[in-house]
Tab-separated table of C-alpha atoms in Angstrom:
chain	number	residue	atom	x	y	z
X	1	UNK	CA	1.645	-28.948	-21.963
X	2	UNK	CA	5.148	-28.289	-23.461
X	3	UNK	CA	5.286	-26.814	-26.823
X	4	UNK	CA	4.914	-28.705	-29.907
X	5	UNK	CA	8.877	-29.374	-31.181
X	6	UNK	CA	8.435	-31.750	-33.734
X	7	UNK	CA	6.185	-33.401	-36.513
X	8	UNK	CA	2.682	-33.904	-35.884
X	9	UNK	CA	-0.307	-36.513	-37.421
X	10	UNK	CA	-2.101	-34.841	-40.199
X	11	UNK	CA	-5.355	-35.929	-39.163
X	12	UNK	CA	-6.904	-37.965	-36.094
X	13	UNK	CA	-7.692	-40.820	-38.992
X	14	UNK	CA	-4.122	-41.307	-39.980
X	15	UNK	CA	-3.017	-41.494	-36.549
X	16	UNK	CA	-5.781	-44.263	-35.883
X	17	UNK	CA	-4.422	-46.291	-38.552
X	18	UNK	CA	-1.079	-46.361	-37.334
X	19	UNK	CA	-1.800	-46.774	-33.533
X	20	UNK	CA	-4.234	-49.616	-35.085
X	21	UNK	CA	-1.399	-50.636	-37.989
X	22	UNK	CA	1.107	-50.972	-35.144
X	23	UNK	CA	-1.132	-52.964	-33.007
X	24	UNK	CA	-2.139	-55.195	-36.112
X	25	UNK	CA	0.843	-57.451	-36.319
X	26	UNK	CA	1.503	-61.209	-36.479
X	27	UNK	CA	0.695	-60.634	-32.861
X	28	UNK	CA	-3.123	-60.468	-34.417
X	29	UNK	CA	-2.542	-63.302	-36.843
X	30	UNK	CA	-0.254	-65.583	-36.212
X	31	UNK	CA	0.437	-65.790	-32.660
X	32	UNK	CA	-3.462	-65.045	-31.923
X	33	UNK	CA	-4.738	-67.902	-33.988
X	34	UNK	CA	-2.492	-70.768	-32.501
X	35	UNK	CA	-3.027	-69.049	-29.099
X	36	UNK	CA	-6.667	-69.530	-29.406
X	37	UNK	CA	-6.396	-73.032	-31.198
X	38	UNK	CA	-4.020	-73.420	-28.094
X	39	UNK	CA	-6.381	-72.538	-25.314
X	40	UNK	CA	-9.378	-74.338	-26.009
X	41	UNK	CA	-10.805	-71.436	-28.313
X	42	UNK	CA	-13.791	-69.571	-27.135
X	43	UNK	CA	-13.169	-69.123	-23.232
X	44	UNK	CA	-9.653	-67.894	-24.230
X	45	UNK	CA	-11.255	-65.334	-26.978
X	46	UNK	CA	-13.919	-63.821	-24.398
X	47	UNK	CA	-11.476	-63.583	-21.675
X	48	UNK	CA	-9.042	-61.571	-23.991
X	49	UNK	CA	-11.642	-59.603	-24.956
X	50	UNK	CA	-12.018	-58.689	-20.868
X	51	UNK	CA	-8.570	-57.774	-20.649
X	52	UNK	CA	-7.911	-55.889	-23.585
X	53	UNK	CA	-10.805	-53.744	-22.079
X	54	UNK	CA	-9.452	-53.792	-18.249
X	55	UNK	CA	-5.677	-53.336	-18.977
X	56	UNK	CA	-5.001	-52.814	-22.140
X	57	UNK	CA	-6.983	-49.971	-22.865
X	58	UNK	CA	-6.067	-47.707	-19.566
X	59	UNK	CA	-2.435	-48.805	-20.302
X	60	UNK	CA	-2.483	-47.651	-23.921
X	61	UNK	CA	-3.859	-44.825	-22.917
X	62	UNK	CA	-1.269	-43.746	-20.498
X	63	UNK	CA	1.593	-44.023	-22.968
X	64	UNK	CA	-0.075	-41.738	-25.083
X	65	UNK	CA	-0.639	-39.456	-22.332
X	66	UNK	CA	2.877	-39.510	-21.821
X	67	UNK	CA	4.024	-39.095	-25.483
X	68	UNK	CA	1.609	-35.823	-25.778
X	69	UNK	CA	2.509	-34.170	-22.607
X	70	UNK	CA	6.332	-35.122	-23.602
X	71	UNK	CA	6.392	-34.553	-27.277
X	72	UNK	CA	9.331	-36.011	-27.132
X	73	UNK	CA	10.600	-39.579	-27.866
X	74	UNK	CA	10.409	-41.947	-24.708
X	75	UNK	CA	13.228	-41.696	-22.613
X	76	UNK	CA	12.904	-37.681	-22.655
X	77	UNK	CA	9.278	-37.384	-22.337
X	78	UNK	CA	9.383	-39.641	-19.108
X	79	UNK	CA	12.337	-37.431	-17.865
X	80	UNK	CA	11.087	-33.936	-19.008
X	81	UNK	CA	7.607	-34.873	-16.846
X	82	UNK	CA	9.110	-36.312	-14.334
X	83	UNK	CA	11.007	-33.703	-13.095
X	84	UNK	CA	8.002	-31.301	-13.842
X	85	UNK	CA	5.693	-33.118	-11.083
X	86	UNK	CA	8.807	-33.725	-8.722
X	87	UNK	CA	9.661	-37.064	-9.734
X	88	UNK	CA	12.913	-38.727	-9.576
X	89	UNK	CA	15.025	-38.290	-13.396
X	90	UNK	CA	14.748	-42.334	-12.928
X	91	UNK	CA	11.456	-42.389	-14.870
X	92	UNK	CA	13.503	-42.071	-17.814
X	93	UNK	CA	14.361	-45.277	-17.431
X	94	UNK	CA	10.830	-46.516	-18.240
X	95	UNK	CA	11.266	-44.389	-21.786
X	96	UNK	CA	14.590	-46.501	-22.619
X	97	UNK	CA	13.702	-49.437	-22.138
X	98	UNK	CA	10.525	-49.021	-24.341
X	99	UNK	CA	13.049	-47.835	-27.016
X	100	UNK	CA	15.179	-51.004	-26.312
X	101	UNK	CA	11.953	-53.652	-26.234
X	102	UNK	CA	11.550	-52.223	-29.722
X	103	UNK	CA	14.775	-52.088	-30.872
X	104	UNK	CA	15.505	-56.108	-29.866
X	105	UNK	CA	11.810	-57.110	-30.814
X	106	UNK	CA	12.574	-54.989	-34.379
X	107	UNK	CA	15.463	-57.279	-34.918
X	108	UNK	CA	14.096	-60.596	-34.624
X	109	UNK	CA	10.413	-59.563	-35.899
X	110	UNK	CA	12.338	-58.925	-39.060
X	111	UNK	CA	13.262	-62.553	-39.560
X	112	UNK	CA	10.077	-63.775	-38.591
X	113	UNK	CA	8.519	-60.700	-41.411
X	114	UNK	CA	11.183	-62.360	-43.831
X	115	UNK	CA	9.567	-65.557	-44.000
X	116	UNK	CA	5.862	-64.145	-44.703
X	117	UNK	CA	7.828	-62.592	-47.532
X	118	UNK	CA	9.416	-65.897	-48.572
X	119	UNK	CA	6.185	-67.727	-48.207
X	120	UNK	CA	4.216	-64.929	-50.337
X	121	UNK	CA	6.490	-64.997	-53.213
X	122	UNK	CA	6.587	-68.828	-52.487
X	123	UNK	CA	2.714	-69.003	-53.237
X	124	UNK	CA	3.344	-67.222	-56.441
X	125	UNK	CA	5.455	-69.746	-57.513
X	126	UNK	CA	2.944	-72.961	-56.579
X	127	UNK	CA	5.648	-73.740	-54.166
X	128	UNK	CA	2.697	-75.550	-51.718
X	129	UNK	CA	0.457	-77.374	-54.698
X	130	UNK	CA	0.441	-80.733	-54.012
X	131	UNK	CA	2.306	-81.238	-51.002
X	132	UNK	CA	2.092	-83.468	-48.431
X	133	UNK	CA	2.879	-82.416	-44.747
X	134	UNK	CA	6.372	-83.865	-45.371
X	135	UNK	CA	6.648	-81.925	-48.458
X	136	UNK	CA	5.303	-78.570	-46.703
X	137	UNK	CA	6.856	-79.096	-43.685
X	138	UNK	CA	10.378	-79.539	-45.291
X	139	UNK	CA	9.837	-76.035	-47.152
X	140	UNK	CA	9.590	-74.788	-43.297
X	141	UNK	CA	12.764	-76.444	-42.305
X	142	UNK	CA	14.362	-75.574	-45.476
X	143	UNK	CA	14.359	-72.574	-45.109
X	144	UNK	CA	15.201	-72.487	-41.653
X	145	UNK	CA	18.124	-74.271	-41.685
X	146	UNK	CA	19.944	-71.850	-44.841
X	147	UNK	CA	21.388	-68.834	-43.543
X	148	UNK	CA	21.603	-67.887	-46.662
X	149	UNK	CA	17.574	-67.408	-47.747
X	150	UNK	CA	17.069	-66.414	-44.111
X	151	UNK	CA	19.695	-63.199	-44.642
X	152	UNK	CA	17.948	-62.454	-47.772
X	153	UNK	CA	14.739	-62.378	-46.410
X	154	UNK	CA	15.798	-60.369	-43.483
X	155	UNK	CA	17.650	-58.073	-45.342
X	156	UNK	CA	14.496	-57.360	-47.928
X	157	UNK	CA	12.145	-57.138	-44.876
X	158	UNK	CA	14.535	-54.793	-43.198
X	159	UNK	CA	15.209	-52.453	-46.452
X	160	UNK	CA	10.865	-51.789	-47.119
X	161	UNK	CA	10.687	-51.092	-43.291
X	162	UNK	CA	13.591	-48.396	-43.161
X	163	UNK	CA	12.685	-46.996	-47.079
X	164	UNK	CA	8.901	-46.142	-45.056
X	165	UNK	CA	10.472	-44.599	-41.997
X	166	UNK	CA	13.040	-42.698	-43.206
X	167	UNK	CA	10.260	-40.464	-45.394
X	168	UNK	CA	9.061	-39.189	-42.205
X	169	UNK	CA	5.661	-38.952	-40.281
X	170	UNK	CA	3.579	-37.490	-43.006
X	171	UNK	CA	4.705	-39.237	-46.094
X	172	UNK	CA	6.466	-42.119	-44.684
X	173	UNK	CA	4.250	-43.833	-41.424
X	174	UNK	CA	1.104	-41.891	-43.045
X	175	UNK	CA	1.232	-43.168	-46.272
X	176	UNK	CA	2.283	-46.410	-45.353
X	177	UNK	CA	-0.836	-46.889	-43.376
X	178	UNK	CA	-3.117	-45.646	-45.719
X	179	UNK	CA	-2.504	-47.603	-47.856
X	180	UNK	CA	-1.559	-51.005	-45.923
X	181	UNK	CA	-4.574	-50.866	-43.661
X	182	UNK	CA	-7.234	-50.765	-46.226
X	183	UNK	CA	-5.747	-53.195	-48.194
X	184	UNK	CA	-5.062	-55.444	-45.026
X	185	UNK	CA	-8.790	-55.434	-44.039
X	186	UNK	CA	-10.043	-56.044	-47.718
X	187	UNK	CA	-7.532	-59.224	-48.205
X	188	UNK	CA	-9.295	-60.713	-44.286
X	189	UNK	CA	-12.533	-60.085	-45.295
X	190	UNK	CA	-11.912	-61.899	-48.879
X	191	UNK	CA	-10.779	-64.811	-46.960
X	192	UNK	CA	-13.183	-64.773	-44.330
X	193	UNK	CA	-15.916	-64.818	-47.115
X	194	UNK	CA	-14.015	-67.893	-48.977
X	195	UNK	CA	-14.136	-69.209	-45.313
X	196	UNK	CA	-18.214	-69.056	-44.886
X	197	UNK	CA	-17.847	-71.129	-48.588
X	198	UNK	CA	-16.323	-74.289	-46.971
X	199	UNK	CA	-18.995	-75.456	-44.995
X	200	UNK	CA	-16.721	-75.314	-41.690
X	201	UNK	CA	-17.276	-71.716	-41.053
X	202	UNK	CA	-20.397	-72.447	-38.405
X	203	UNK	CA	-17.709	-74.931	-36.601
X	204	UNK	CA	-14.987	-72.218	-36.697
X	205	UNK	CA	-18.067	-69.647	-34.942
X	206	UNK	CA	-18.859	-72.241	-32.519
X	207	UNK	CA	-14.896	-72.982	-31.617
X	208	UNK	CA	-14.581	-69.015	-30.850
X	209	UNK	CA	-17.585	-67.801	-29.650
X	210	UNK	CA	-19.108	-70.898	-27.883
X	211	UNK	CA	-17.431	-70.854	-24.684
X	212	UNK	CA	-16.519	-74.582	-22.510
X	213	UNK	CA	-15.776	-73.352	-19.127
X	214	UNK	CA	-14.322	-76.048	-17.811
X	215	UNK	CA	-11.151	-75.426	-20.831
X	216	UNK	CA	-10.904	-72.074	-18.560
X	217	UNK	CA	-7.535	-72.633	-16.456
X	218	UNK	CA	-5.524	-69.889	-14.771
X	219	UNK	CA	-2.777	-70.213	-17.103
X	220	UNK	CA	-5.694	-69.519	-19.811
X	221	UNK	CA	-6.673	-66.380	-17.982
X	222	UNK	CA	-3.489	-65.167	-17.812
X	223	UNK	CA	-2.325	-66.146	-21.264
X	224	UNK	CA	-5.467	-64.072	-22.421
X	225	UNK	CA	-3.796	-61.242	-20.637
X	226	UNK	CA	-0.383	-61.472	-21.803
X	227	UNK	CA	-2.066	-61.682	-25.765
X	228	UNK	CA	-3.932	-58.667	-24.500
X	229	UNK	CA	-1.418	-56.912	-23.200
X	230	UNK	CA	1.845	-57.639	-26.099
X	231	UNK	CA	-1.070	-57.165	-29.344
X	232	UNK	CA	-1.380	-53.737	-28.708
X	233	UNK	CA	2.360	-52.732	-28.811
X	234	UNK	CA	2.004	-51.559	-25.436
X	235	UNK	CA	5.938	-51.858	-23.250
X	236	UNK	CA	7.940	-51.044	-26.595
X	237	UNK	CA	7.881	-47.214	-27.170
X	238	UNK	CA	6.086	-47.193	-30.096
X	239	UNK	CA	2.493	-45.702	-28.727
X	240	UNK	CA	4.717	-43.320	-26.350
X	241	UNK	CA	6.356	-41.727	-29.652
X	242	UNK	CA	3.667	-41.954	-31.586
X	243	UNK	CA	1.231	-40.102	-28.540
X	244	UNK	CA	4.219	-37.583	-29.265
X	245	UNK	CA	2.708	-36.394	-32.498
X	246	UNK	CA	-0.528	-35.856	-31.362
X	247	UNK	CA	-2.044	-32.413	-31.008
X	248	UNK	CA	-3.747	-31.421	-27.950
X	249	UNK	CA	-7.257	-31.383	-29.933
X	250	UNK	CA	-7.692	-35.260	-30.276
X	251	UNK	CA	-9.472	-37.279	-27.719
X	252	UNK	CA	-7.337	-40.004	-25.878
X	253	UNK	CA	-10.078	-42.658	-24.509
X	254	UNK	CA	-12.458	-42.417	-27.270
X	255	UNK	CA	-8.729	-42.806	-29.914
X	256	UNK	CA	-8.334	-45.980	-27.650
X	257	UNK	CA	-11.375	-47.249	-27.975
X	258	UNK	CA	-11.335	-47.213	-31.618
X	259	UNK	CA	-7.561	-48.419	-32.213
X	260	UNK	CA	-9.040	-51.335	-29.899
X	261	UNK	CA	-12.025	-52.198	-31.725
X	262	UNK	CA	-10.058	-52.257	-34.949
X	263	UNK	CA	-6.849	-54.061	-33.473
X	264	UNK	CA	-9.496	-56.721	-31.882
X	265	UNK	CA	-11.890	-57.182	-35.139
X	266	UNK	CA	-8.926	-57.745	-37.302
X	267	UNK	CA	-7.434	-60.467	-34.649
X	268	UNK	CA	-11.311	-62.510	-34.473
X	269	UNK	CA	-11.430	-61.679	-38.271
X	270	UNK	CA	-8.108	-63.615	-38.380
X	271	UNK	CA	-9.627	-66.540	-36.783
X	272	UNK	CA	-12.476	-66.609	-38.571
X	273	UNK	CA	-10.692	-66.727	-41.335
X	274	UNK	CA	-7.582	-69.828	-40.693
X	275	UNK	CA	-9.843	-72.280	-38.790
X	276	UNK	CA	-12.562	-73.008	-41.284
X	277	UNK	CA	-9.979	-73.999	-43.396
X	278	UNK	CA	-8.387	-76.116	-40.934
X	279	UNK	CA	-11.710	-77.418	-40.055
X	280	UNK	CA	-12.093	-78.314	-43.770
X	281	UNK	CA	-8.825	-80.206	-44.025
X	282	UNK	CA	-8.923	-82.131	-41.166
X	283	UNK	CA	-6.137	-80.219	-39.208
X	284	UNK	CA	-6.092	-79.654	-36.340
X	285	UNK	CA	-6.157	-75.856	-34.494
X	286	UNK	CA	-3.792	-76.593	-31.798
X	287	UNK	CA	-0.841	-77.062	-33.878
X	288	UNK	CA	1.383	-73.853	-31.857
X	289	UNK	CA	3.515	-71.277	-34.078
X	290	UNK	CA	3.653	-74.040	-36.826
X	291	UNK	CA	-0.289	-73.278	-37.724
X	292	UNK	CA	0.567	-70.315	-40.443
X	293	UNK	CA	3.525	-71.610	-41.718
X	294	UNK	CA	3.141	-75.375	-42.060
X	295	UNK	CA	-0.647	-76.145	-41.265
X	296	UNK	CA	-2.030	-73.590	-43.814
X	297	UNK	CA	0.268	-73.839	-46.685
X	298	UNK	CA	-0.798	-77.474	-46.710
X	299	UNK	CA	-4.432	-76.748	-46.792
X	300	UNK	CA	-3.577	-73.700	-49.681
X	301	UNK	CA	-1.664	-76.145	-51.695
X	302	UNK	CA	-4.429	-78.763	-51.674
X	303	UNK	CA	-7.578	-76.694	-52.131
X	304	UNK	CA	-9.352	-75.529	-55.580
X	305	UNK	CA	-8.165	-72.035	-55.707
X	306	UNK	CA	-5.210	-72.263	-53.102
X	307	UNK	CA	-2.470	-70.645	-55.130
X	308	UNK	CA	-4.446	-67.419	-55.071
X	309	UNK	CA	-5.652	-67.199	-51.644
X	310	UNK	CA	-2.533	-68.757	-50.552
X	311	UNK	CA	-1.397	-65.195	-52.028
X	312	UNK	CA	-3.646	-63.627	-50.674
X	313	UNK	CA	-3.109	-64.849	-47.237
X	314	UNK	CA	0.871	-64.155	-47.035
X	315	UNK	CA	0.339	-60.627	-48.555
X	316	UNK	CA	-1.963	-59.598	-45.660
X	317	UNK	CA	0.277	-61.229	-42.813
X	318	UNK	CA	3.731	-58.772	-44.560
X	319	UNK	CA	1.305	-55.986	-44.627
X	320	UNK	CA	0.162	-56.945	-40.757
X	321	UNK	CA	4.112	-57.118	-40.208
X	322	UNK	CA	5.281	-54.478	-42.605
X	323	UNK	CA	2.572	-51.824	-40.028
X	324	UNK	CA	4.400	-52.834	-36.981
X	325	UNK	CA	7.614	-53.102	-38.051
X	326	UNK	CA	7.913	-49.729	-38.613
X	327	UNK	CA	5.764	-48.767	-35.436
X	328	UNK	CA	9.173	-50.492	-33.805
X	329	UNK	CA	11.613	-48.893	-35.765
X	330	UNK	CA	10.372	-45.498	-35.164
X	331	UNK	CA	10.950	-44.785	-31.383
X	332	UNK	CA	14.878	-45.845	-32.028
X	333	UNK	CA	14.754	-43.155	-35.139
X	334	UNK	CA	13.165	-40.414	-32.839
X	335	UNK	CA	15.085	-40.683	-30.308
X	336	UNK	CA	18.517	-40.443	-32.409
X	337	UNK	CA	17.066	-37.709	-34.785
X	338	UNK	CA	16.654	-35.870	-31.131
X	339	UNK	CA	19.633	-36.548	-29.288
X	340	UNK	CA	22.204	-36.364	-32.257
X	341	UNK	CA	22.905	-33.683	-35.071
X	342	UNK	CA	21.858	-36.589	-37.458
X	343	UNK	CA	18.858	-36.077	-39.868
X	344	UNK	CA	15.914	-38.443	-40.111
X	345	UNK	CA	17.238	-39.979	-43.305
X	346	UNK	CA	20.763	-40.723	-41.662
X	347	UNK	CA	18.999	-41.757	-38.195
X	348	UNK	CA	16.790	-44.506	-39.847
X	349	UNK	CA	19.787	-46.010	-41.487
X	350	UNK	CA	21.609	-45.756	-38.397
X	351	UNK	CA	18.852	-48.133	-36.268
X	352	UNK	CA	17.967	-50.236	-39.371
X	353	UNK	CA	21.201	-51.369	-39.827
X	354	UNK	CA	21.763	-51.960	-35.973
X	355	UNK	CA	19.023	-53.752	-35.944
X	356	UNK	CA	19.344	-55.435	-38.884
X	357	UNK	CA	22.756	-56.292	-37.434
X	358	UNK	CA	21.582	-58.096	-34.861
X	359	UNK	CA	18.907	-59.863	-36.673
X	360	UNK	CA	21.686	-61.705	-38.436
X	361	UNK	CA	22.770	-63.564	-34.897
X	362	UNK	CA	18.729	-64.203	-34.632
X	363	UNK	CA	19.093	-65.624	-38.058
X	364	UNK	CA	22.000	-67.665	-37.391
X	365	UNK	CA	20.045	-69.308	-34.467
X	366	UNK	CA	18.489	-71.595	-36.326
X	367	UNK	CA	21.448	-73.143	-38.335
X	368	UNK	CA	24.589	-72.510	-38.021
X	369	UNK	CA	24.746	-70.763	-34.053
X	370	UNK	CA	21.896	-72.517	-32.573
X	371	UNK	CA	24.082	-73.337	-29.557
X	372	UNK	CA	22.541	-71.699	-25.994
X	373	UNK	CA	24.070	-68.172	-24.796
X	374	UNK	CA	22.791	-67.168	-21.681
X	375	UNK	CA	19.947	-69.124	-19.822
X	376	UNK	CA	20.166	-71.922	-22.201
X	377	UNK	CA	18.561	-69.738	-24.906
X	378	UNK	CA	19.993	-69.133	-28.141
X	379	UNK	CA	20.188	-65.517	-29.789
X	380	UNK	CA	16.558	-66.001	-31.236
X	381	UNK	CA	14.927	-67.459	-28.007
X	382	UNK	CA	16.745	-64.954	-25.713
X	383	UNK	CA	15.617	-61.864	-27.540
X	384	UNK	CA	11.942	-62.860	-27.593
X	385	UNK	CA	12.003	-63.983	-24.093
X	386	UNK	CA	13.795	-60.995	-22.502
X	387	UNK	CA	11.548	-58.671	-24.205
X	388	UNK	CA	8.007	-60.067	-23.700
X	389	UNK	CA	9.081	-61.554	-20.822
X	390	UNK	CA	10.918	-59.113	-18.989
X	391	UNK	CA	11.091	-55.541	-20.359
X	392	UNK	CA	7.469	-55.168	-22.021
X	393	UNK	CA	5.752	-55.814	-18.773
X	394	UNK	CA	8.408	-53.986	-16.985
X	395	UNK	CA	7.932	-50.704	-19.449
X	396	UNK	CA	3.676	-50.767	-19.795
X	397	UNK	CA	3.618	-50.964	-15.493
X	398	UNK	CA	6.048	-48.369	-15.408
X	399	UNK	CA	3.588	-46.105	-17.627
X	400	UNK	CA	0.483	-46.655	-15.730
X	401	UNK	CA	2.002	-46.095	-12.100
X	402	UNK	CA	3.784	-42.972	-13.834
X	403	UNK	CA	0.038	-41.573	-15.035
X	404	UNK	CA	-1.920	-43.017	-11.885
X	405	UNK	CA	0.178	-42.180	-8.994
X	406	UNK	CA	2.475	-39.747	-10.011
X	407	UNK	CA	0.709	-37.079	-12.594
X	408	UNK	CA	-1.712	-34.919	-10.736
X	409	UNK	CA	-5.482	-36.619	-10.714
X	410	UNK	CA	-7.095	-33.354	-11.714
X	411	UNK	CA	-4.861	-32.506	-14.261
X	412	UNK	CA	-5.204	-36.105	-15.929
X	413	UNK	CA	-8.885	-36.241	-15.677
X	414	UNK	CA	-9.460	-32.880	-17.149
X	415	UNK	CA	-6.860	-34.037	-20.203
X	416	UNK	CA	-8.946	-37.193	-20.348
X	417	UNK	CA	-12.269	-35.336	-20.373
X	418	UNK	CA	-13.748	-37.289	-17.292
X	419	UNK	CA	-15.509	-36.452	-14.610
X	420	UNK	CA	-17.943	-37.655	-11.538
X	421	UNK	CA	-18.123	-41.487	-11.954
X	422	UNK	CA	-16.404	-41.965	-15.061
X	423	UNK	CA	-13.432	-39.954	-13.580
X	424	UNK	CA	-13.590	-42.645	-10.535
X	425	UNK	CA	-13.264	-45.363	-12.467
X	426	UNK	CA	-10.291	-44.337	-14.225
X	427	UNK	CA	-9.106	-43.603	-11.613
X	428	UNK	CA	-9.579	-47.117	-9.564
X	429	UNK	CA	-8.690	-48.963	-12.567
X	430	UNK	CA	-5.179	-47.311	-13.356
X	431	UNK	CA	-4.180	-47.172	-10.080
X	432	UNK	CA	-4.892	-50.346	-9.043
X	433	UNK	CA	-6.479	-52.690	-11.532
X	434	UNK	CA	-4.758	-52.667	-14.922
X	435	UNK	CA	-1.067	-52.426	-12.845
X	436	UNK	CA	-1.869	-55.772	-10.914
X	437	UNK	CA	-2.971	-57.276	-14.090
X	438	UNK	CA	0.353	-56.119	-15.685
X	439	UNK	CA	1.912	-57.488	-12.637
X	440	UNK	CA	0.058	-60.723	-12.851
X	441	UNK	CA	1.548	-61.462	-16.305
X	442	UNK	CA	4.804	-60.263	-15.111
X	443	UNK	CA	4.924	-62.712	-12.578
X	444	UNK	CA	3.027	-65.813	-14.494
X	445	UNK	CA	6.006	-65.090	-17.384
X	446	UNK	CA	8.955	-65.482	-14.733
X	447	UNK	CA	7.907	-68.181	-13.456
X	448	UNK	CA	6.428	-70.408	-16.661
């Protein structure tokens, strides 16, 4: 393994909350609630649960391999190992476009991690008590439709996420974590226990964890797969730089288990949390992306209590956002601080304000440039679907053919600490297994 060139974890803990804060995202909240509420609820949960197991966890795994052996940012750690096992230079491709998945996702993320900032300060204000789902769902579109609040928001989002970064590994990502995880897992178990209160909470159970079968579809299978696969940051760079600052002493499988188990509690703690208060209002839990913003805020501003846990609520989904966001900010910083003179101050200016940059077209698509530019997609739409669609799949197969067919199987296996059967299995599953799942989504995506 090459020697260690740059910063490194302090501790195996820290570095499990930020593979886990990374992971934890609106992924794990937002888009994993309506999903489920989507998907007929408990056959989509369990089948997740499969695939996070199957692919996500040997996937995960390999970036991290990669990042270690590398300690480098993406695009030269893929280069640097593949020419060291006789590998085409072209592997470095796989690196950059990690680094660009999180450098596009980073820009609209931000305007999505704007409005959980708007709609935090908004429950401070009582902005929800009393409304109807006119009233609530006008604060949506009102906000949507002025560039102005959106560019605020953006811009406040985008400042907290490059202040963290630019303090570095130890006291910028570290600290950030330490204190944003804790907090994040204290505010979902508050709300989960106002949850059991409502007298929904055994319907919300029974809608997760009491499977229909016949709800199970192959675009539910495959959907499970795709939630599996984007919630835990794999295909962006972020677990390939972050595998960078490991040390040689911490072990990779039993890491991924753990980051897994946390990023997949928080995600059912989630739901266990927003459906027995939609089952208590009468809403209902297939409402799509609309469920956190719109759905919830009316059920906060019409409950006893709502203003606070409407607080509550919004502060835990910016600290969910606030964790990744600067998961995805940090392979573009690493990878300027390496190939430029610049220092790590300068370089996370640098990519926040490119990205923050281009988060102002993302913006703009929802008032005043909502017009189509390529594939009948606006800016907003053609960011999110190039990157989950295209390049995330693209850069997570990329990293488990790399690791299963290309590293040497001894060397891996003895870096993994398998052996005998266990060393089999890894080996059956990331050659073949977890890269036709990968593929599977890939192909499902293109063609829905």
């Amino acid at each position: 393994m090459s020697k260690l060139v740059h910063a490194q974890w302090s501790s195996k803990m820290t570095f499990v909350l930020a593979a886990a804060g990374s992971a934890v995202g609106l992924g794990n909240i937002w888009r994993f609630s309506y999903m489920v509420g989507d998907n007929g609820g408990a056959a989509f949960v369990l089948v997740y649960l499969a695939c996070v197991a199957v692919v996500g966890l040997p996937v995960l795994v390999a970036e991290w391999l990669i990042g270690r052996r590398g300690q480098k940012n993406p695009i030269n750690a893929m280069a640097e190992l593949a020419g060291k096992n006789s590998q085409p230079k072209a592997w470095a491709l796989v690196g950059a476009s990690g680094v660009l998945a999180a450098f596009l996702i980073l820009s609209f993320y931000s305007v999505i991690g704007g409005w959980s900032l708007s709609y935090t300060l908004g429950s401070v204000t009582g902005a929800f008590t009393g409304q109807d789902a006119d009233g609530v769902g006008a604060i949506f579109t009102g906000l949507l439709g002025s560039p102005g609040l959106l560019l605020l928001w953006h811009t406040a989002f985008m400042a907290l996420v490059v202040w963290i970064v630019a303090r570095g590994v130890t006291k910028g990502l570290e600290g950030a974590v330490r204190t944003m995880m804790p907090a994040l897992v204290v505010l979902m178990l508050i709300l989960v226990g106002y949850g059991m209160t409502t007298g929904h909470f055994g319907e919300a159970l029974a809608f997760m964890f009491r499977p229909d079968w016949s709800a199970l579809s192959g675009d539910v299978v495959l959907a499970a797969m795709g939630q599996a696969f984007f919630t835990l940051s794999l295909g962006m760079g972020i677990m390939m730089a972050y595998g960078s600052y490991l040390g040689e002493d911490v072990n990779l499988l039993g890491t991924a288990r753990t980051v897994i188990i946390l990023d997949t509690g928080i995600a059912l703690l989630a739901g266990l949390a927003i459906f027995p208060i939609v089952f208590a209002n009468g809403l209902s839990a297939g409402e799509g992306p609309g469920l956190i913003f719109v759905t919830l805020p009316l059920a906060f501003g019409n409950m006893t209590g709502g203003m606070l846990l409407g607080l509550m609520f919004f502060l835990l989904l910016t600290f969910a956002a606030l964790t990744s966001a600067i998961s995805l900010l940090e392979p573009v910083v690493e990878f300027v601080e390496e190939r430029t003179p610049l220092s790590r101050v300068v370089a996370t200016l640098a990519g926040g304000v490119a990205v923050w940059l281009l988060g102002i077209a993302a913006l703009m698509s929802f008032n005043v440039w909502p017009e189509p530019v390529m594939m009948g997609l606006n800016v907003f739409d053609l960011l999110d679907t190039f990157t989950s669609k295209i390049l995330l799949p693209l850069t997570g197969l990329g990293a488990i053919i790399f690791v299963g067919w290309c590293l040497e199987r001894r060397s891996v296996a003895a870096e993994l600490n398998l052996a005998g059967g266990t060393e089999q299995l890894w080996h059956v599953v990331a050659r073949y297994v977890a890269p036709l799942g990968v593929i599977a989504v890939f192909v499902h995506s293109l063609l829905g």
